[in-house]
Short mmCIF file of C-alpha atoms in Angstrom, two decimals:
data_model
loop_
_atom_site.label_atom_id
_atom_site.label_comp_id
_atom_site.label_asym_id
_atom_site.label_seq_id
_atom_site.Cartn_x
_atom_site.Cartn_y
_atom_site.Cartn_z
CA UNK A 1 120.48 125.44 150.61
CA UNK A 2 120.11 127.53 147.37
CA UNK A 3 123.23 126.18 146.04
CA UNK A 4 122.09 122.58 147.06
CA UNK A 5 119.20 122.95 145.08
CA UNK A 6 120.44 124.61 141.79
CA UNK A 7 122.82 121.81 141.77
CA UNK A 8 119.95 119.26 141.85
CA UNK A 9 118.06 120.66 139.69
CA UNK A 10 121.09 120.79 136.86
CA UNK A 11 121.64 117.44 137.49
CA UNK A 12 118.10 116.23 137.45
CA UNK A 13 118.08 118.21 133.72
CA UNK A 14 121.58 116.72 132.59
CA UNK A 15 120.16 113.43 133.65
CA UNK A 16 116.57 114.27 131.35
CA UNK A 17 119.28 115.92 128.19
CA UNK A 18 121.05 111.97 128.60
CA UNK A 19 118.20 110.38 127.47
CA UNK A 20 117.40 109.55 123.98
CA UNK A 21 115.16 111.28 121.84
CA UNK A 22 113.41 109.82 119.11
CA UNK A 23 111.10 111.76 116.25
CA UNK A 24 107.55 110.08 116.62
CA UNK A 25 107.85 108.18 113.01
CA UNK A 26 111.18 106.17 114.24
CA UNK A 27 108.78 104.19 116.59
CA UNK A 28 107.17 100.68 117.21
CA UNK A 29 105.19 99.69 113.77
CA UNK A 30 107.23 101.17 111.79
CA UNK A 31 108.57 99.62 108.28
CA UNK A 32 111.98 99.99 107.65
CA UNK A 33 113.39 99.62 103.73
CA UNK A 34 114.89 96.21 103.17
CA UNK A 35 118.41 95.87 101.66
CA UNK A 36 120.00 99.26 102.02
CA UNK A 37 121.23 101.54 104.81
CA UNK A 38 118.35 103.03 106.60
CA UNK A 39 118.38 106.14 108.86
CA UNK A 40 117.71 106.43 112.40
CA UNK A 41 117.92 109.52 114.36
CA UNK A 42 117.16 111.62 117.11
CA UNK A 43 119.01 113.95 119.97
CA UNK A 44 120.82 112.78 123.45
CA UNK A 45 123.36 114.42 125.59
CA UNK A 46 126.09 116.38 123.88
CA UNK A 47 128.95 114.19 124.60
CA UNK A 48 127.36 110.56 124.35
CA UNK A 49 127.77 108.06 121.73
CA UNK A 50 124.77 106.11 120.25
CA UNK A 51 124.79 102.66 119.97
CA UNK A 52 122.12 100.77 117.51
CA UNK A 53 121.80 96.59 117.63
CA UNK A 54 119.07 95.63 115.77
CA UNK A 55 117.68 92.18 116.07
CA UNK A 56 119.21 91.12 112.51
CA UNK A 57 122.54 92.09 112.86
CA UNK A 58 124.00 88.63 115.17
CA UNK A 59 125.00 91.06 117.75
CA UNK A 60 126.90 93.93 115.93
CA UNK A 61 126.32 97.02 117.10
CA UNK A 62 126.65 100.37 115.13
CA UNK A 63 127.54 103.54 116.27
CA UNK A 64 127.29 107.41 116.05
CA UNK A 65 129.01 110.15 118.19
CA UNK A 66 126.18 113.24 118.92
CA UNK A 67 127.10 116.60 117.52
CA UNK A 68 127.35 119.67 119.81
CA UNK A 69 123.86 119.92 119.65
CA UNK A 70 123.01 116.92 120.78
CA UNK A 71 121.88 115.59 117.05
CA UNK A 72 122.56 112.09 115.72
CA UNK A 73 121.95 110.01 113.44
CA UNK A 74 123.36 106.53 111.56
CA UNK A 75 122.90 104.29 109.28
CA UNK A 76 122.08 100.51 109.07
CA UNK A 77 121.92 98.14 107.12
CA UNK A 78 118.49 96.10 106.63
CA UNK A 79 118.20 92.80 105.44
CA UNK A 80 115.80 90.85 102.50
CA UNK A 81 112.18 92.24 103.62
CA UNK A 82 110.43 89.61 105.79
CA UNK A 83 107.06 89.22 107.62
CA UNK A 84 109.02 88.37 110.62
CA UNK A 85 108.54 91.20 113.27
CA UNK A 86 111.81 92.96 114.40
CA UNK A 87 113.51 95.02 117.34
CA UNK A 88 116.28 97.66 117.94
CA UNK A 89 117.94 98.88 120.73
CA UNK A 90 119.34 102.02 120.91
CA UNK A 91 121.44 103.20 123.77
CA UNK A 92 123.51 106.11 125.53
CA UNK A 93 124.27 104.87 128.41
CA UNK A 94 120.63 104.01 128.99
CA UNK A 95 118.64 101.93 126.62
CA UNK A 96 115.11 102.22 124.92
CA UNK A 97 113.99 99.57 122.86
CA UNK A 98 111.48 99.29 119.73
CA UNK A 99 109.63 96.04 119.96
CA UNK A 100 106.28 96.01 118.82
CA UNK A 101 105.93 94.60 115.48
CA UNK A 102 108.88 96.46 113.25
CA UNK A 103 108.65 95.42 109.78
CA UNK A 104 111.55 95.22 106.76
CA UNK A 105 109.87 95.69 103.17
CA UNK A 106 109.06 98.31 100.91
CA UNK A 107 108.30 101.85 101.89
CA UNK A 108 106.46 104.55 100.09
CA UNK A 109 106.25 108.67 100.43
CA UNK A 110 102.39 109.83 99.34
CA UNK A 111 101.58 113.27 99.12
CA UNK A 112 99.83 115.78 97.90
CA UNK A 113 96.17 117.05 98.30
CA UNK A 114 92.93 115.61 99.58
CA UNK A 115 92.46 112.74 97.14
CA UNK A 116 95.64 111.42 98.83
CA UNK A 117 94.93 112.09 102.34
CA UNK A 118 91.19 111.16 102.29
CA UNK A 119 90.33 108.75 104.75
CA UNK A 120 88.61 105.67 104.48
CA UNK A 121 85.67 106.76 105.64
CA UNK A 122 85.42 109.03 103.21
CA UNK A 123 84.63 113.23 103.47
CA UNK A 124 81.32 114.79 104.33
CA UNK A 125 78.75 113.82 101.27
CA UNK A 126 81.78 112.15 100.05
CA UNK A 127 81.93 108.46 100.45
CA UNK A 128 84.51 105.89 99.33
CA UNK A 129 83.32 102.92 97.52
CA UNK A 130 83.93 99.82 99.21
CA UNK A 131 84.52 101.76 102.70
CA UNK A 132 82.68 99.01 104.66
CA UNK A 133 84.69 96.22 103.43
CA UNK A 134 87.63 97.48 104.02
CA UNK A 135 87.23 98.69 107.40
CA UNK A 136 85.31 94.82 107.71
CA UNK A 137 88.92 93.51 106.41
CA UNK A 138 91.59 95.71 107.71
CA UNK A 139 92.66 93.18 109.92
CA UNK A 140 93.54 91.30 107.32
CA UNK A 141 96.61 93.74 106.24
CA UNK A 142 97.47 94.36 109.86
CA UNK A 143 100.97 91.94 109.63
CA UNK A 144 101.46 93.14 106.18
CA UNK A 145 100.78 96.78 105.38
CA UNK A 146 101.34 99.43 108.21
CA UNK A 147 100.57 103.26 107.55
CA UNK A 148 101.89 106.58 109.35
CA UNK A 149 99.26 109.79 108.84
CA UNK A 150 100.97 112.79 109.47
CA UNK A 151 98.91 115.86 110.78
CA UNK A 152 98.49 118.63 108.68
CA UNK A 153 101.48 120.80 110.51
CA UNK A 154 102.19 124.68 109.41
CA UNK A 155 105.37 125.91 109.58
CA UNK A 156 107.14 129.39 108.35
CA UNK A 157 110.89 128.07 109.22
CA UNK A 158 112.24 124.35 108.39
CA UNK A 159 111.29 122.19 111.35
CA UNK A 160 113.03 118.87 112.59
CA UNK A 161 110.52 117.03 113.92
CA UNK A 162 106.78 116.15 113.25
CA UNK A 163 104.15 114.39 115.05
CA UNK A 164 103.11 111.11 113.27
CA UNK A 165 103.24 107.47 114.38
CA UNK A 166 102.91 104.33 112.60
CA UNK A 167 99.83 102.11 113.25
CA UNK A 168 97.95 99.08 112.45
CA UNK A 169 95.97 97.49 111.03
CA UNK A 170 96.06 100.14 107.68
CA UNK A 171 92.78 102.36 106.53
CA UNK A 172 92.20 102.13 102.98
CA UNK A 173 95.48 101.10 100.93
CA UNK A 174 95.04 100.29 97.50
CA UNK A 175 98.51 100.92 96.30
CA UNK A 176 100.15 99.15 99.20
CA UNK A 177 97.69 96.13 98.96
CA UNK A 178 98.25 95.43 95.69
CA UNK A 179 102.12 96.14 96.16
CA UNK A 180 102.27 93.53 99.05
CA UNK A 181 100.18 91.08 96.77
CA UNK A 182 102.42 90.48 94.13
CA UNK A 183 105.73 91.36 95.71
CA UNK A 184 104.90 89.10 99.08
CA UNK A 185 106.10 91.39 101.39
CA UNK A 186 105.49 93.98 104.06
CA UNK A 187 104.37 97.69 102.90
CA UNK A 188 104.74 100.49 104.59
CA UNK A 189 103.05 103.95 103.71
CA UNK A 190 103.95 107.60 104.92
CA UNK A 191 100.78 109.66 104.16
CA UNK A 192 102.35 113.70 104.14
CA UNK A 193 99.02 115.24 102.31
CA UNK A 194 97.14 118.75 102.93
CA UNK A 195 93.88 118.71 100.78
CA UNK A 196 93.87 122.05 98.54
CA UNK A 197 97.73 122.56 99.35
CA UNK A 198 99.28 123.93 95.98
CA UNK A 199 102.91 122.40 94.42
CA UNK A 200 103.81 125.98 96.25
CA UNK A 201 102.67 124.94 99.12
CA UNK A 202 105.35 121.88 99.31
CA UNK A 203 108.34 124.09 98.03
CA UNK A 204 110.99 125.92 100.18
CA UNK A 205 111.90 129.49 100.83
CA UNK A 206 114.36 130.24 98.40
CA UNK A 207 112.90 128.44 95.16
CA UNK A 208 109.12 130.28 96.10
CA UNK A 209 111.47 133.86 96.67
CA UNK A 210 112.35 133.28 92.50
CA UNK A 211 108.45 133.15 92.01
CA UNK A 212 107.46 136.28 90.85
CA UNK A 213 103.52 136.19 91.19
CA UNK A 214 104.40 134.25 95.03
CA UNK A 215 104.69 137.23 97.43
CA UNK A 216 105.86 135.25 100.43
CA UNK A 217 105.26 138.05 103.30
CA UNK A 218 101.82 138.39 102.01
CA UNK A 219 100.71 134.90 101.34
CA UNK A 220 102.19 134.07 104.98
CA UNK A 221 99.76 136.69 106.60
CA UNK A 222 96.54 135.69 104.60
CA UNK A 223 97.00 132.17 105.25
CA UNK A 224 97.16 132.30 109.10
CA UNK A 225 93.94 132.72 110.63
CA UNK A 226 95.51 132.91 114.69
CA UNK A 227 95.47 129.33 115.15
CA UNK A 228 96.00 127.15 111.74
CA UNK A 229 97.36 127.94 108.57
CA UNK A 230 94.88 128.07 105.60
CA UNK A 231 95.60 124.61 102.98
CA UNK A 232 96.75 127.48 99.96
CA UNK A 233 99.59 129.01 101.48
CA UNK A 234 102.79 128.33 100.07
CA UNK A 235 105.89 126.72 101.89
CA UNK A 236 104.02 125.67 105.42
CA UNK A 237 103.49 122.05 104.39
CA UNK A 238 107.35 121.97 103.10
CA UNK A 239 108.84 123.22 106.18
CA UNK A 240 105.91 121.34 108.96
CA UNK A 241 105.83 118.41 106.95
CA UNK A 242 108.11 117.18 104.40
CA UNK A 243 111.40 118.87 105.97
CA UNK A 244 111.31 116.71 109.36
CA UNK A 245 110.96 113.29 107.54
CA UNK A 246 113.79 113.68 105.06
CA UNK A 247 115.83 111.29 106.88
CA UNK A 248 113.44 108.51 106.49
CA UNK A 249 114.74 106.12 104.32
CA UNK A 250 112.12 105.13 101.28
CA UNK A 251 111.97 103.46 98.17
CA UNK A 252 109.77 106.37 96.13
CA UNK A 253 106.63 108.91 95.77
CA UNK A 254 103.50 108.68 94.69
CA UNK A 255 101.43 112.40 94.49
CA UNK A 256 97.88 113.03 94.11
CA UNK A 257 97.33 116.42 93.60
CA UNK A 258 97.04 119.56 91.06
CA UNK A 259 93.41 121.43 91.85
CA UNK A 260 95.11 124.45 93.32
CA UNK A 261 96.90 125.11 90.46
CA UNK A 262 94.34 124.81 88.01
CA UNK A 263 94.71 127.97 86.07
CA UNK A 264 98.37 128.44 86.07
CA UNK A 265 99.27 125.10 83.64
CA UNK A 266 101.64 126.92 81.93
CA UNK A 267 104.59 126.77 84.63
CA UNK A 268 102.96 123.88 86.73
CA UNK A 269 105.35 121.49 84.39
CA UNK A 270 108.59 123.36 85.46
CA UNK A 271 107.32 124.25 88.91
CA UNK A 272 106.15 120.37 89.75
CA UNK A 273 110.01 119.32 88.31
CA UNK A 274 111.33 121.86 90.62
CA UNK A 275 109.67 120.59 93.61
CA UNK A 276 110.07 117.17 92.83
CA UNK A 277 114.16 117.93 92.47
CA UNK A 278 114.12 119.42 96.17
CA UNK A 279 112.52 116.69 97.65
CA UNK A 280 115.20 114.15 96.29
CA UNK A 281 117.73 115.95 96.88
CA UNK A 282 116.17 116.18 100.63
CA UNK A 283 115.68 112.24 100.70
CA UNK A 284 118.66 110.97 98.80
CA UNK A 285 121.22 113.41 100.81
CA UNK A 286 121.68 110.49 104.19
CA UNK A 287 120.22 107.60 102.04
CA UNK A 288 122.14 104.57 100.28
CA UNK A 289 119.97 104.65 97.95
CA UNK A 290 120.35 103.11 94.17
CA UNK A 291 118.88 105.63 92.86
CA UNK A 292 120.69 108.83 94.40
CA UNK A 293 118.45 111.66 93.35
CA UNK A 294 117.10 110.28 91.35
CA UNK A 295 114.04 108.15 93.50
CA UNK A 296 110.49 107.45 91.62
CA UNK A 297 108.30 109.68 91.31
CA UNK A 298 104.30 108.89 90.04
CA UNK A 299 101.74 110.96 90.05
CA UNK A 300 97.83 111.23 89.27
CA UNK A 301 96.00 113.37 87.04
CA UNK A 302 93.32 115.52 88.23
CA UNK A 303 89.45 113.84 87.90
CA UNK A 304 87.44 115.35 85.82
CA UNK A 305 85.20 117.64 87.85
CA UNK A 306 82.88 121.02 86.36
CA UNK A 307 83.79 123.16 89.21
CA UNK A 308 86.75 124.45 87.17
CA UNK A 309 84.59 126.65 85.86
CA UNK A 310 81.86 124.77 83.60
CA UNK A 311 82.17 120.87 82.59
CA UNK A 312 82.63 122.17 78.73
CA UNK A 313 85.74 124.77 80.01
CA UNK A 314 89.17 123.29 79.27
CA UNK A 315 91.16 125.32 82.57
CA UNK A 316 90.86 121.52 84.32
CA UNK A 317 92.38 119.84 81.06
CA UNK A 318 95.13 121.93 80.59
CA UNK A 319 96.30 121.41 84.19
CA UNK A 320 96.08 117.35 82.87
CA UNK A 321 97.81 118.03 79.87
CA UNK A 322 100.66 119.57 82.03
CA UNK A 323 100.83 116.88 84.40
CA UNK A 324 101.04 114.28 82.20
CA UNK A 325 103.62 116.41 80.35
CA UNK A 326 106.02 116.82 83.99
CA UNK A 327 105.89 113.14 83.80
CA UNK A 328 106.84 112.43 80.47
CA UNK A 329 109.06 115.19 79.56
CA UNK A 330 110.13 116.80 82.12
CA UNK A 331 110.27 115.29 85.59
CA UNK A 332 112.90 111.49 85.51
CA UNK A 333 111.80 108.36 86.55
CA UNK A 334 108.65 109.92 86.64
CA UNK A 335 104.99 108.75 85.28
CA UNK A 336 101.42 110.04 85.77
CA UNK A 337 98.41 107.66 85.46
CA UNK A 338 94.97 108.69 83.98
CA UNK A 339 91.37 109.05 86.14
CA UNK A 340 89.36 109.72 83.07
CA UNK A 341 87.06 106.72 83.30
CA UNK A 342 86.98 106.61 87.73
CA UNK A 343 84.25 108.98 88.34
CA UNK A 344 80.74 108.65 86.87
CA UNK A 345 78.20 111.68 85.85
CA UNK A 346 76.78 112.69 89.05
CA UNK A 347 80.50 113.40 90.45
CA UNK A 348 80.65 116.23 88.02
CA UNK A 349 80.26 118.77 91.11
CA UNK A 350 81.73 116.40 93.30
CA UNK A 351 85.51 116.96 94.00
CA UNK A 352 86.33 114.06 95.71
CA UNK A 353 85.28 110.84 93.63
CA UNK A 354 84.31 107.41 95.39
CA UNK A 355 86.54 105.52 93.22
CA UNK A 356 89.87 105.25 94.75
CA UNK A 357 90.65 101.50 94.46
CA UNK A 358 91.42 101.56 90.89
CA UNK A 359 93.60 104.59 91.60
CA UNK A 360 96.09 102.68 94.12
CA UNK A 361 95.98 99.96 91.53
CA UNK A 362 97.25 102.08 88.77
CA UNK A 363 100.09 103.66 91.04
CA UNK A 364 100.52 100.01 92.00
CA UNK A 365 101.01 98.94 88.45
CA UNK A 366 103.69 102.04 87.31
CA UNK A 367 105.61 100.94 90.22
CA UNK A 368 105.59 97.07 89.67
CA UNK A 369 106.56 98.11 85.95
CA UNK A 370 109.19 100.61 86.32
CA UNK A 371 110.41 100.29 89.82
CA UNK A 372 110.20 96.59 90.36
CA UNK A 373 110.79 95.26 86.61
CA UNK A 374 108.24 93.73 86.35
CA UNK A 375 107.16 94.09 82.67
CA UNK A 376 104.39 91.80 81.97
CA UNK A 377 102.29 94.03 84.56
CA UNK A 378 100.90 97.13 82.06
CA UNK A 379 101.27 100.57 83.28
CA UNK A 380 101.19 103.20 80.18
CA UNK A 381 97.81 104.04 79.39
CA UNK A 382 96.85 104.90 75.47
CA UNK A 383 97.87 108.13 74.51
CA UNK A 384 97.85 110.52 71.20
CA UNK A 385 100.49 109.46 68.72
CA UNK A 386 99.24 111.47 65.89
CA UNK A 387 96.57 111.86 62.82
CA UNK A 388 96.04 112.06 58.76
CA UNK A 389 93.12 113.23 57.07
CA UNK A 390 91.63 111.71 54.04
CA UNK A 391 88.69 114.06 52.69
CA UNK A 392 86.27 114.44 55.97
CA UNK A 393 87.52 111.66 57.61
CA UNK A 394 90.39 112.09 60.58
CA UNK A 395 91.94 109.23 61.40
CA UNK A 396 93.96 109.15 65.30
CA UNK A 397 96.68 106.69 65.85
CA UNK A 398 98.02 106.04 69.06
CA UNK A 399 100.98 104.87 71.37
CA UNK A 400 100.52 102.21 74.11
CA UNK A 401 97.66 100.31 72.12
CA UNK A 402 99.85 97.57 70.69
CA UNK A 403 97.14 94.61 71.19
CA UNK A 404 94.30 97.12 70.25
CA UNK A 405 91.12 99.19 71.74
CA UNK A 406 87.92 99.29 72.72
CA UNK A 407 85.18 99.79 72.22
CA UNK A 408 84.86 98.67 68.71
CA UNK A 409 81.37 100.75 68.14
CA UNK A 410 80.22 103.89 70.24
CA UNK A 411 83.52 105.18 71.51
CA UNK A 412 82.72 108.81 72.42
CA UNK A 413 84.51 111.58 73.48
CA UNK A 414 85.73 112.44 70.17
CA UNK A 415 85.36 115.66 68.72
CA UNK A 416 87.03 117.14 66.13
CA UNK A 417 87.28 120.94 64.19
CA UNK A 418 87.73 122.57 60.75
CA UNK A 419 89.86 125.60 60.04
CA UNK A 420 88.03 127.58 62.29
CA UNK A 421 89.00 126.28 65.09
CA UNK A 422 85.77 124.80 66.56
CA UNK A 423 85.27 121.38 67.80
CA UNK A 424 82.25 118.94 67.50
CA UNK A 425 81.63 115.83 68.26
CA UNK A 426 82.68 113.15 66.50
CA UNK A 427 81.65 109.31 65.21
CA UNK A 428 84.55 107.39 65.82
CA UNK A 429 85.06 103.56 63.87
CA UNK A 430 87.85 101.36 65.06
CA UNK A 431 90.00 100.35 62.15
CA UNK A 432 91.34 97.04 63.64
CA UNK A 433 94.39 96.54 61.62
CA UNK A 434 95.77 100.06 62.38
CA UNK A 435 94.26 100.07 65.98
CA UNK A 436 93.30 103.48 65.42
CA UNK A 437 89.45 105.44 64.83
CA UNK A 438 88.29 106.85 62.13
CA UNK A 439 86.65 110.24 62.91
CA UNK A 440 83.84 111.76 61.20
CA UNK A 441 81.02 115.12 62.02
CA UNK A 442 78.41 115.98 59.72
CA UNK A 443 79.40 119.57 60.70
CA UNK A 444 82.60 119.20 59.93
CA UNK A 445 83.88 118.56 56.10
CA UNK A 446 87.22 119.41 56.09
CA UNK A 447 88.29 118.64 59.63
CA UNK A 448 92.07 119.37 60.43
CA UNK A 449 92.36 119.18 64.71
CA UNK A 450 91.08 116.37 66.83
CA UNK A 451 90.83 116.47 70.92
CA UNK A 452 89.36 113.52 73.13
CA UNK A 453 87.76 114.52 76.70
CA UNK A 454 89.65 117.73 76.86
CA UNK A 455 87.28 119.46 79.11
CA UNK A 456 86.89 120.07 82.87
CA UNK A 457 84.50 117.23 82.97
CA UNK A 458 83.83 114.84 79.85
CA UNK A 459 83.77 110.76 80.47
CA UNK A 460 85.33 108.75 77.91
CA UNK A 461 84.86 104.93 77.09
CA UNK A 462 88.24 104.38 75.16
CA UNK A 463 90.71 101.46 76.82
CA UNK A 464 93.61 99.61 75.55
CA UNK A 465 93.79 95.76 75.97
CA UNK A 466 94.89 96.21 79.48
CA UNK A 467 91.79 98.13 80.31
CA UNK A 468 94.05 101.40 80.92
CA UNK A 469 91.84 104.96 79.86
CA UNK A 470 93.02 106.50 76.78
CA UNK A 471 94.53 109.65 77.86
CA UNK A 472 92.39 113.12 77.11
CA UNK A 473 94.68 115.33 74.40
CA UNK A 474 94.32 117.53 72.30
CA UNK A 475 96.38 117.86 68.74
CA UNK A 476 96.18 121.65 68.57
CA UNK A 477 98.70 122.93 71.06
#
């Protein structure tokens, strides 16, 4: 009787290892990259072969053969993106089917800190401007933009698999609203963001073991509290997080993040690059992608906020400087767009500013520009070119301004410095012809450096025709 019922029971979990086993973001909703070879995978019994038919393909199946531990995973081929809800069938013998309202269009990776994973309804004392309109008018998106969150997941070792389903109709998504405007087709949006996780924080084992100020053992310990990991430790979010989705097949990133590693802007440049290199190698490695490793990248410069220690200390500008100098210099295919202008005085000791629309615009408009081709739509903000001096007057030229600034009177955030080293502010004229500003300080005869908003928290009013933020610099690096 013994024997009779070992044998059922190793049958009964045979029968339970035969079926298939999807990770939670291959599921209904879900928004699948038009006109490449997209991944699906998941486990099954050892010695099965998995079939895929998708509703597009006429009929034709495609196939992959498990490995000895029971992991598969293939690639299809998706067709021009389409409003037009799809299915697949996947089988091993026995069949599950995904049939609720599958999507082919564009797909986007966003990461980073809490700027990027802050709901629509905003954070404590932190509200989102426009919340109740969008919420009002989700429904609106719901056949057009779907969204995946996934939990904030800690782990020490790479995992496989991570909770996370897609859903609709979408919380607040700028970028993918104004992406699904112009292109006319669906979005979807994998949100992988910790708020206060550092570029650490998203980077693997042996890259952080070549750190020398990251003691692993010891940052592992501090940041584990018994039940959840703490948002500064470094690797959990790269193993938990970005490790089990590499498969999924996208079209680029956009990252929000850089207040953790205020103070250390002198390798955030290399260490950013670094990070950014893993993760395409991760994504590009079972992907048909154009691209190779070689998949977009845009990120957004930290908002001006005083809690970096003072609104007139530079520690927040520097980390700006930096990330606009990963995107430009350092990091390919890469671009970073200014928040200068998208928080207003009060948000000084506020880390989280209500603005976001105008920041998923401004991803939205690097990646119709560079990733789509689409020229006419303006993405490079106005940004330090260089400056003569003529007596005690400095005058500031400036790349990206081709059809000229604004203001034409009152620009501030100019200051500019002598010899010695110390800056005042300046009163700036626009000098139409050579769409540049003329810089002048009573306290200042002789000046030699300018810098523009480079402080933890200083507003400027400079634009370029395309109502794009001049970019805070400094000349005296």
């Amino acid at each position: 009787m013994k024997k009779l019922t070992l044998f059922l029971l190793s049958a009964l979990c045979l029968t339970a290892q035969a079926k298939i086993h999807l990770p939670e973001i291959l599921s209904d909703n879900m928004v699948l990259q038009q006109q490449t070879s997209v991944n699906l995978w998941g486990t099954t019994d050892t010695k099965n072969t998995i079939t895929i038919t998708p509703s597009w393909s006429n009929g034709k199946t495609f196939e992959a053969k498990a490995d000895k531990q029971g992991k598969w995973l293939v690639s299809i081929p998706t067709p021009m993106a389409s409003f037009t809800p799809q299915t697949i069938t996947i089988s091993d013998g026995e069949s599950i089917t995904l049939s609720s309202n599958i999507l082919i269009g564009e797909v986007w990776f966003c990461s980073g800190q809490s700027n990027m994973e802050m709901p629509l309804n905003g954070f404590w004392n932190c509200p989102i401007n426009g919340s109740n309109e969008e919420i009002a008018l989700a429904g609106d998106w719901a056949d057009k933009i779907h969204v995946v969150t996934i939990p904030k997941t800690g782990a020490t070792e790479p995992k496989e698999e991570v909770p996370g389903k897609w859903y609709v109709p979408s919380p607040q998504t700028d970028f993918a609203q104004m992406l699904t405007r112009v292109l006319r087709m669906p979005v979807g949006i994998i949100v992988c963001a910790w708020g206060g996780s550092s570029v650490e924080g998203w980077t693997p084992r042996e890259i952080l073991n070549t750190y020398s100020d990251v003691k692993l053992a010891d940052e592992l310990k501090r940041g584990w509290n018994g039940q959840w990991w703490e948002y500064f430790t470094p690797l959990i979010m790269y193993n938990g997080m970005l490790h089990p989705l590499r498969n999924y097949t996208i079209k680029g990133f956009i990252w929000y993040q850089g207040e953790a590693n205020v103070g250390k802007d002198k390798d955030h440049a290399t260490r950013l690059n670094t990070m950014v290199n893993v993760w395409r190698k991760e994504f590009s490695e079972t992907q048909a992608h154009p691209l190779n490793d070689q998949l977009p990248f845009y990120l957004a410069e930290i908002a001006p906020w005083a809690g970096y220690g003072g609104a007139e200390g530079t520690s927040g500008a520097l980390l700006r400087e930096a990330q606009h100098t990963a995107a430009n210099e350092v990091i390919k295919n890469a671009g970073c767009i200014c928040t200068n202008d998208l928080v207003t005085p009060y948000e000084a000791d506020q880390i989280h500013p209500a603005e976001k629309r105008q920041v998923g615009y401004r991803f939205a408009y690097l990646a119709l520009n560079r990733t789509y081709g689409m020229k006419s739509i303006a993405c490079d903000a106005p940004e330090y070119d260089h400056h003569t001096i003529d007596g005690n007057k400095l005058e500031v030229f400036f790349k990206h301004a081709e059809d000229g600034l604004s203001p034409w009177n009152d620009a501030t955030g100019f200051e500019i410095a002598g010899a010695d080293g110390k800056f005042y502010p300046a009163k700036a004229k626009l000098v139409e012809s050579n769409k540049s500003f003329i810089l002048t300080s009573d306290a200042v005869p002789a000046p030699k450096q300018v810098r523009y908003c480079f402080k933890n928290f200083q507003i400027g009013n400079v634009i370029n025709h395309r109502n794009l933020p001049l970019v805070p610099f400094r000349s005296d690096k």
